[in-house]
Coordinates of C-alpha atoms in Angstrom, one line a residue:
X8 CA -43.2 -33.6 -8.3
X9 CA -40.6 -34.8 -10.9
X10 CA -41.9 -32.1 -13.2
X11 CA -41.3 -29.4 -10.8
X12 CA -37.6 -30.7 -9.9
X13 CA -36.9 -30.8 -13.5
X14 CA -38.3 -27.4 -14.3
X15 CA -36.1 -26.0 -11.2
X16 CA -33.0 -27.7 -12.5
X17 CA -33.6 -26.1 -16.0
X18 CA -34.1 -22.8 -14.6
X19 CA -30.8 -23.2 -12.5
X20 CA -29.0 -24.3 -15.6
X21 CA -30.3 -21.3 -17.6
X22 CA -29.4 -18.8 -14.8
X23 CA -25.8 -20.4 -14.6
X24 CA -25.5 -20.2 -18.5
X25 CA -26.7 -16.7 -18.4
X26 CA -24.1 -15.7 -15.8
X27 CA -21.4 -17.2 -17.9
X28 CA -22.7 -15.6 -20.9
X29 CA -22.8 -12.3 -19.2
X30 CA -19.2 -12.6 -18.2
X31 CA -18.0 -13.6 -21.6
X32 CA -20.0 -10.7 -23.1
X33 CA -18.8 -8.0 -20.7
X34 CA -16.9 -5.2 -22.4
X35 CA -14.2 -5.4 -19.6
X36 CA -12.4 -8.1 -17.7
X37 CA -12.9 -7.4 -14.0
X38 CA -10.1 -8.3 -11.7
X39 CA -10.3 -7.9 -8.0
X40 CA -7.6 -6.6 -5.7
X41 CA -7.3 -6.0 -2.0
X42 CA -4.7 -4.8 0.7
X43 CA -4.4 -2.4 3.6
X44 CA -4.9 1.0 2.1
X45 CA -5.3 2.7 5.5
X46 CA -4.1 1.7 9.0
X47 CA -0.7 0.6 10.2
X48 CA 0.3 -1.5 7.1
X49 CA -1.0 1.0 4.7
X50 CA 2.5 1.6 3.2
X51 CA 2.5 -2.0 1.9
X52 CA -1.1 -2.0 0.6
X53 CA -0.7 1.4 -1.1
X54 CA 2.6 0.4 -2.8
X55 CA 1.2 -2.9 -4.0
X56 CA -1.9 -1.1 -5.5
X57 CA 0.3 1.3 -7.3
X58 CA 2.4 -1.4 -8.8
X59 CA -0.7 -3.3 -9.9
X60 CA -2.4 -0.2 -11.4
X61 CA 0.7 0.7 -13.4
X62 CA 0.7 -2.7 -15.0
X63 CA -3.1 -2.7 -15.7
X64 CA -2.8 0.7 -17.4
X65 CA 0.1 -0.3 -19.5
X66 CA -1.7 -3.4 -20.6
X67 CA -4.9 -1.5 -21.4
X68 CA -2.8 1.1 -23.3
X69 CA -1.4 -1.8 -25.5
X70 CA -4.8 -3.2 -26.4
X71 CA -5.7 -5.2 -23.2
X72 CA -6.3 -9.0 -23.4
X73 CA -8.6 -11.0 -25.5
X74 CA -9.6 -7.7 -27.3
X75 CA -10.9 -6.3 -24.0
X76 CA -9.6 -3.8 -21.3
X77 CA -9.0 -4.7 -17.6
X78 CA -11.2 -3.3 -15.1
X79 CA -9.3 -3.3 -11.7
X80 CA -11.4 -3.1 -8.6
X81 CA -9.3 -2.4 -5.4
X82 CA -10.6 -2.5 -2.0
X83 CA -9.2 -1.7 1.5
X84 CA -9.0 -4.5 4.0
X85 CA -7.1 -2.6 6.7
X86 CA -4.7 -5.6 7.2
X87 CA -7.7 -7.1 9.0
X88 CA -9.0 -10.8 8.2
X89 CA -12.5 -9.9 8.7
X90 CA -12.4 -6.9 6.5
X91 CA -10.5 -9.0 4.0
X92 CA -13.5 -11.5 4.0
X93 CA -15.9 -8.5 3.4
X94 CA -13.7 -7.3 0.6
X95 CA -13.8 -10.7 -1.0
X96 CA -17.6 -11.0 -0.8
X97 CA -17.8 -7.5 -2.5
X98 CA -15.5 -8.6 -5.3
X99 CA -17.3 -11.8 -5.9
X100 CA -20.5 -9.8 -6.2
X101 CA -18.8 -7.8 -9.0
X102 CA -18.0 -11.1 -10.7
X103 CA -14.3 -10.6 -10.9
X104 CA -12.4 -13.3 -12.9
X105 CA -9.5 -13.4 -10.5
X106 CA -8.3 -11.9 -7.2
X107 CA -4.9 -10.3 -6.7
X108 CA -4.1 -10.2 -3.0
X109 CA -4.0 -9.9 -0.3
X110 CA -0.9 -8.3 0.9
X111 CA 0.0 -9.3 4.6
X112 CA -0.3 -13.0 5.4
X113 CA -3.3 -13.3 7.9
X114 CA -5.8 -11.6 5.6
X115 CA -4.5 -13.5 2.5
X116 CA -5.0 -16.8 4.3
X117 CA -8.5 -15.9 5.2
X118 CA -9.4 -15.0 1.6
X119 CA -7.5 -17.9 0.1
X120 CA -9.7 -20.4 2.0
X121 CA -12.8 -18.8 0.4
X122 CA -11.4 -18.3 -3.0
X123 CA -10.3 -22.0 -2.9
X124 CA -14.0 -23.2 -2.1
X125 CA -15.2 -21.0 -5.0
X126 CA -12.5 -22.0 -7.5
X127 CA -11.6 -18.4 -8.2
X128 CA -7.9 -18.0 -9.3
X129 CA -6.0 -16.0 -6.6
X130 CA -2.6 -14.8 -6.7
X131 CA -1.0 -13.0 -3.7
X132 CA 2.0 -10.6 -4.7
X133 CA 3.3 -10.6 -1.0
X134 CA 1.7 -13.0 1.2
X135 CA 4.7 -15.1 2.5
X136 CA 3.2 -17.4 5.1
X137 CA 3.9 -20.9 4.1
X138 CA 0.4 -22.4 4.3
X139 CA -1.4 -19.9 2.1
X140 CA -1.1 -21.9 -1.1
X141 CA -2.2 -25.1 0.9
X142 CA -5.7 -23.6 0.6
X143 CA -6.4 -24.9 -2.8
X144 CA -4.9 -25.6 -6.3
X145 CA -6.1 -22.2 -7.6
X146 CA -4.1 -20.2 -4.9
X147 CA -0.8 -19.0 -5.9
X148 CA 1.9 -16.5 -4.8
X149 CA 4.6 -14.5 -6.6
X150 CA 6.8 -13.7 -3.6
X151 CA 9.0 -16.5 -1.7
X152 CA 7.8 -18.0 1.5
X153 CA 8.8 -17.2 5.1
X154 CA 10.8 -20.4 5.6
X155 CA 12.7 -19.7 2.5
X156 CA 13.7 -16.4 3.6
X157 CA 14.7 -17.7 7.1
X158 CA 16.9 -20.6 5.6
X159 CA 18.4 -18.2 3.0
X160 CA 19.3 -15.6 5.8
X161 CA 21.1 -18.4 7.7
X162 CA 23.1 -19.4 4.6
X163 CA 24.0 -15.9 3.8
X164 CA 25.1 -15.1 7.4
X165 CA 27.4 -18.1 7.4
X166 CA 28.8 -17.9 3.8
X167 CA 29.1 -14.1 3.4
X168 CA 29.2 -12.7 7.0
X169 CA 31.1 -15.4 8.5
X170 CA 28.7 -15.6 11.5
X171 CA 29.4 -18.2 14.2
X172 CA 26.8 -17.0 16.6
X173 CA 23.4 -15.5 16.3
X174 CA 20.4 -14.1 18.4
X175 CA 16.8 -13.7 17.3
X176 CA 14.1 -11.3 18.3
X177 CA 10.9 -12.8 17.4
X178 CA 7.3 -11.3 17.4
X179 CA 5.2 -14.1 19.2
X180 CA 2.1 -12.5 17.8
X181 CA 3.1 -12.9 14.2
X182 CA 3.1 -16.0 12.1
X183 CA 5.3 -14.1 9.7
X184 CA 8.0 -13.5 12.3
X185 CA 7.7 -16.9 13.8
X186 CA 8.0 -18.7 10.5
X187 CA 11.2 -16.9 9.4
X188 CA 12.7 -17.4 13.0
X189 CA 12.1 -21.1 13.1
X190 CA 13.4 -21.7 9.6
X191 CA 16.6 -19.6 10.5
X192 CA 17.1 -21.7 13.7
X193 CA 16.8 -24.9 11.8
X194 CA 19.2 -23.9 8.8
X195 CA 21.6 -22.3 11.4
X196 CA 22.2 -25.6 13.1
X197 CA 23.1 -27.1 9.7
X198 CA 25.4 -24.2 8.9
X199 CA 27.2 -24.5 12.2
X200 CA 25.9 -21.1 13.6
X201 CA 25.0 -21.3 17.4
X202 CA 21.9 -19.5 18.4
X203 CA 22.8 -18.0 21.7
X204 CA 19.7 -16.1 22.6
X205 CA 16.0 -15.9 21.4
X206 CA 13.9 -13.2 22.9
X207 CA 10.1 -12.7 22.2
X208 CA 7.8 -9.6 22.3
X209 CA 4.1 -9.1 21.1
X210 CA 2.2 -6.7 18.8
X211 CA 2.0 -3.4 20.3
X212 CA 5.2 -3.4 22.3
X213 CA 7.4 -0.4 22.0
X214 CA 10.1 -0.9 24.6
X215 CA 12.6 -3.8 23.7
X216 CA 15.6 -2.8 25.8
X217 CA 15.2 -5.5 28.5
X218 CA 15.3 -8.2 25.7
X219 CA 18.0 -6.5 23.8
X220 CA 20.2 -6.1 27.0
X221 CA 19.9 -10.0 27.6
X222 CA 20.9 -10.5 24.0
X223 CA 23.8 -8.1 24.1
X224 CA 25.3 -10.0 27.1
X225 CA 25.9 -12.8 24.6
X226 CA 27.7 -10.5 22.1
X227 CA 26.3 -12.4 19.1
X228 CA 27.7 -12.0 15.6
X229 CA 24.4 -11.2 14.1
X230 CA 20.9 -10.3 15.4
X231 CA 18.0 -11.6 13.3
X232 CA 14.9 -9.3 13.4
X233 CA 12.1 -11.1 11.4
X234 CA 9.8 -8.1 11.4
X235 CA 8.2 -5.3 9.4
X236 CA 10.1 -2.1 8.8
X237 CA 8.4 0.1 11.4
X238 CA 9.1 -2.1 14.4
X239 CA 12.5 -3.4 12.9
X240 CA 13.6 0.4 13.0
X241 CA 12.6 0.8 16.5
X242 CA 14.4 -2.4 17.7
X243 CA 17.4 -1.5 15.8
X244 CA 17.6 2.1 17.3
X245 CA 17.1 0.6 20.8
X246 CA 19.7 -2.0 20.3
X247 CA 22.4 0.6 19.3
X248 CA 21.3 2.9 22.1
X249 CA 22.3 0.0 24.6
X250 CA 25.6 -0.4 22.7
X251 CA 24.9 -3.5 20.6
X252 CA 27.6 -4.0 17.9
X253 CA 26.0 -7.1 16.1
X254 CA 25.0 -7.0 12.4
X255 CA 21.5 -6.9 11.8
X256 CA 19.8 -9.3 9.4
X257 CA 16.1 -9.4 8.3
X258 CA 13.5 -10.5 5.8
X259 CA 11.6 -8.6 3.0
X260 CA 9.5 -6.8 5.7
X261 CA 12.6 -4.6 6.1
X262 CA 12.0 -2.9 2.8
X263 CA 11.1 0.7 3.8
X264 CA 13.1 0.7 6.9
X265 CA 14.9 3.9 5.8
X266 CA 11.7 5.7 5.5
X267 CA 10.9 4.8 9.1
X268 CA 13.9 6.6 10.3
X269 CA 14.9 10.2 10.7
X270 CA 17.9 11.0 8.5
X271 CA 19.9 11.7 11.7
X272 CA 19.3 8.0 12.6
X273 CA 20.2 6.3 9.5
X274 CA 23.5 5.0 11.0
X275 CA 21.6 2.6 13.4
X276 CA 20.9 0.3 10.4
X277 CA 24.2 0.8 8.5
X278 CA 25.8 -2.5 7.5
X279 CA 22.5 -4.3 7.9
X280 CA 21.2 -6.9 5.5
X281 CA 17.8 -8.1 4.3
X282 CA 16.3 -10.6 1.9
X283 CA 14.3 -8.9 -1.0
X284 CA 12.7 -9.6 -4.4
X285 CA 14.8 -7.3 -6.6
X286 CA 17.2 -4.5 -6.5
X287 CA 16.8 -1.0 -8.2
X288 CA 20.5 -1.2 -9.1
X289 CA 19.8 -4.3 -11.4
X290 CA 20.7 -3.3 -14.8
X291 CA 18.2 -5.8 -16.3
X292 CA 16.1 -4.1 -19.0
X293 CA 12.8 -5.1 -17.4
X294 CA 13.8 -3.7 -14.1
X295 CA 15.0 -0.4 -15.4
X296 CA 11.9 -0.1 -17.7
X297 CA 9.6 -0.7 -14.7
X298 CA 11.6 1.8 -12.6
X299 CA 11.4 4.5 -15.3
X300 CA 7.5 4.1 -15.6
X301 CA 7.0 4.0 -11.9
X302 CA 9.0 7.0 -11.2
X303 CA 7.3 9.0 -14.0
X304 CA 3.9 8.0 -12.8
X305 CA 4.2 8.4 -9.1
X306 CA 7.3 10.5 -8.6
X307 CA 8.8 8.2 -5.9
X308 CA 10.8 5.0 -5.7
X309 CA 9.0 1.8 -6.1
X310 CA 9.3 -0.9 -3.2
X311 CA 9.8 -4.4 -3.9
X312 CA 6.1 -4.9 -3.2
X313 CA 5.4 -2.6 -6.1
X314 CA 7.5 -4.7 -8.4
X315 CA 5.9 -8.0 -7.0
X316 CA 2.3 -6.6 -7.8
X317 CA 3.4 -5.5 -11.2
X318 CA 4.7 -9.0 -12.0
X319 CA 1.6 -10.4 -10.5
X320 CA -0.6 -8.7 -13.0
X321 CA 1.5 -9.9 -15.9
X322 CA 1.2 -13.4 -14.6
X323 CA -2.5 -13.1 -14.8
X324 CA -2.4 -11.4 -18.2
X325 CA 0.0 -14.0 -19.8
X326 CA -2.4 -16.8 -18.3
X327 CA -5.5 -15.3 -19.8
X328 CA -3.7 -15.0 -23.2
X329 CA -2.6 -18.6 -22.9
X330 CA -6.0 -19.9 -21.8
X331 CA -7.9 -17.8 -24.4
X332 CA -10.7 -17.6 -21.8
X333 CA -11.4 -16.3 -18.3
X334 CA -13.0 -19.7 -17.3
X335 CA -11.8 -20.3 -13.7
X336 CA -10.6 -23.9 -14.3
X337 CA -8.8 -23.1 -17.5
X338 CA -7.2 -19.9 -16.0
X339 CA -6.0 -21.8 -13.0
X340 CA -4.2 -24.4 -15.3
X341 CA -2.7 -21.5 -17.3
X342 CA -1.3 -19.7 -14.2
X343 CA 0.2 -23.0 -12.9
X344 CA 2.1 -23.3 -16.3
X345 CA 3.6 -19.8 -16.0
X346 CA 7.0 -19.4 -17.2
X347 CA 8.0 -15.8 -17.5
X348 CA 10.7 -13.2 -17.0
X349 CA 9.5 -10.4 -14.6
X350 CA 10.9 -7.5 -12.7
X351 CA 11.6 -9.7 -9.7
X352 CA 13.2 -12.4 -11.9
X353 CA 12.4 -15.5 -13.8
X354 CA 9.2 -17.2 -12.4
X355 CA 7.7 -20.6 -12.7
X356 CA 5.6 -22.3 -9.9
X357 CA 6.5 -25.6 -8.0
X358 CA 4.0 -28.3 -7.0
X359 CA 2.8 -26.2 -4.2
X360 CA 2.2 -23.0 -6.2
X361 CA 5.1 -21.2 -4.8
X362 CA 7.5 -19.5 -7.1
X363 CA 10.7 -20.9 -8.0
X364 CA 13.1 -17.8 -8.1
X365 CA 16.3 -16.2 -6.8
X366 CA 16.6 -14.2 -3.5
X367 CA 18.2 -10.7 -3.7
X368 CA 20.2 -9.5 -0.7
X369 CA 20.2 -5.9 0.0
X370 CA 22.6 -4.0 2.2
X371 CA 21.6 -0.9 4.1
X372 CA 24.3 1.8 4.2
X373 CA 24.1 5.6 4.7
X374 CA 20.4 5.8 4.1
X375 CA 20.4 3.8 1.0
X376 CA 19.5 0.2 -0.3
X377 CA 22.5 -1.2 -1.9
X378 CA 22.5 -4.3 -4.1
X379 CA 24.6 -7.0 -2.4
X380 CA 24.2 -10.3 -4.0
X381 CA 21.8 -12.8 -5.5
X382 CA 21.2 -16.2 -3.8
X383 CA 20.1 -18.6 -6.6
X384 CA 17.6 -21.3 -6.0
X385 CA 19.2 -24.8 -5.6

């Protein structure tokens, strides 16, 4: 019996060594990616995919890493946690060395829990829900978190907009919306901003006029809309239709809101502000180089999500260079030690694998995104 156990153990060790050797001898370094490439959140997934592919192609054209080229395998998870788990399983079958993704928070969290168990380094460019990186020490994000956005919006509203009163429209079906709203309320109290109304709605709702009418009766200085761009455009339009004069403020999900409006309706979001990860008006050399390459390749303007994905690839590339290997444990250590200048600013990671970086404030005016200011990390 002991002989059989020893033989089985030896065979298992040989299979494990064989798998590692196969990985080391591969002619490419496989990296997995996932995001919503179809469905209601496809705009986010597609722009992330484009930013990542641009970076991988650029790195490969310059010789790759460790003498090998990257092979990027990107799958559609339709912004659905179950689809994201299926995508994760397919990627691990491909023996990817790391995973970039996912894009929206719920699928990202579902995959993070699996990647943590398997020890596979995972970096989400855009998943902002606070507990994503709690899944394990090998889970990272390049974007700032929901609570950080909420507290930053409260500080900005007080310091730069002079707001004394605020109202909030919150999607009660969304952890993203709820996390930003709660952080805003907490920081608003510290800033001396009185929250005079908080109204909720659910995914799938299209008529917000009843909630907006209640809010408008309080005449708040600002209306906080912690939502993605499509519903934010609808809420803003209906708010102006009932005569609301409040200034709108929102999170990074607002990036793309102009594209969700007809040009005849751009005025509904004039003088609105949202947090973002960079501005195309930034004269920084890295920003302008990225913009030039992206525009030449795709003949369109990149979103902040594109820039975050581009930076995420370079976090991984630099970490592989530093580690000198694609070993999971060593690669995780190298990612943790990241210290780099990217398109979205200088980046290091804190004790919870969240980025330490500044927040850009964008003003929406006349159908354009205008750089307003930068709120530095304190």
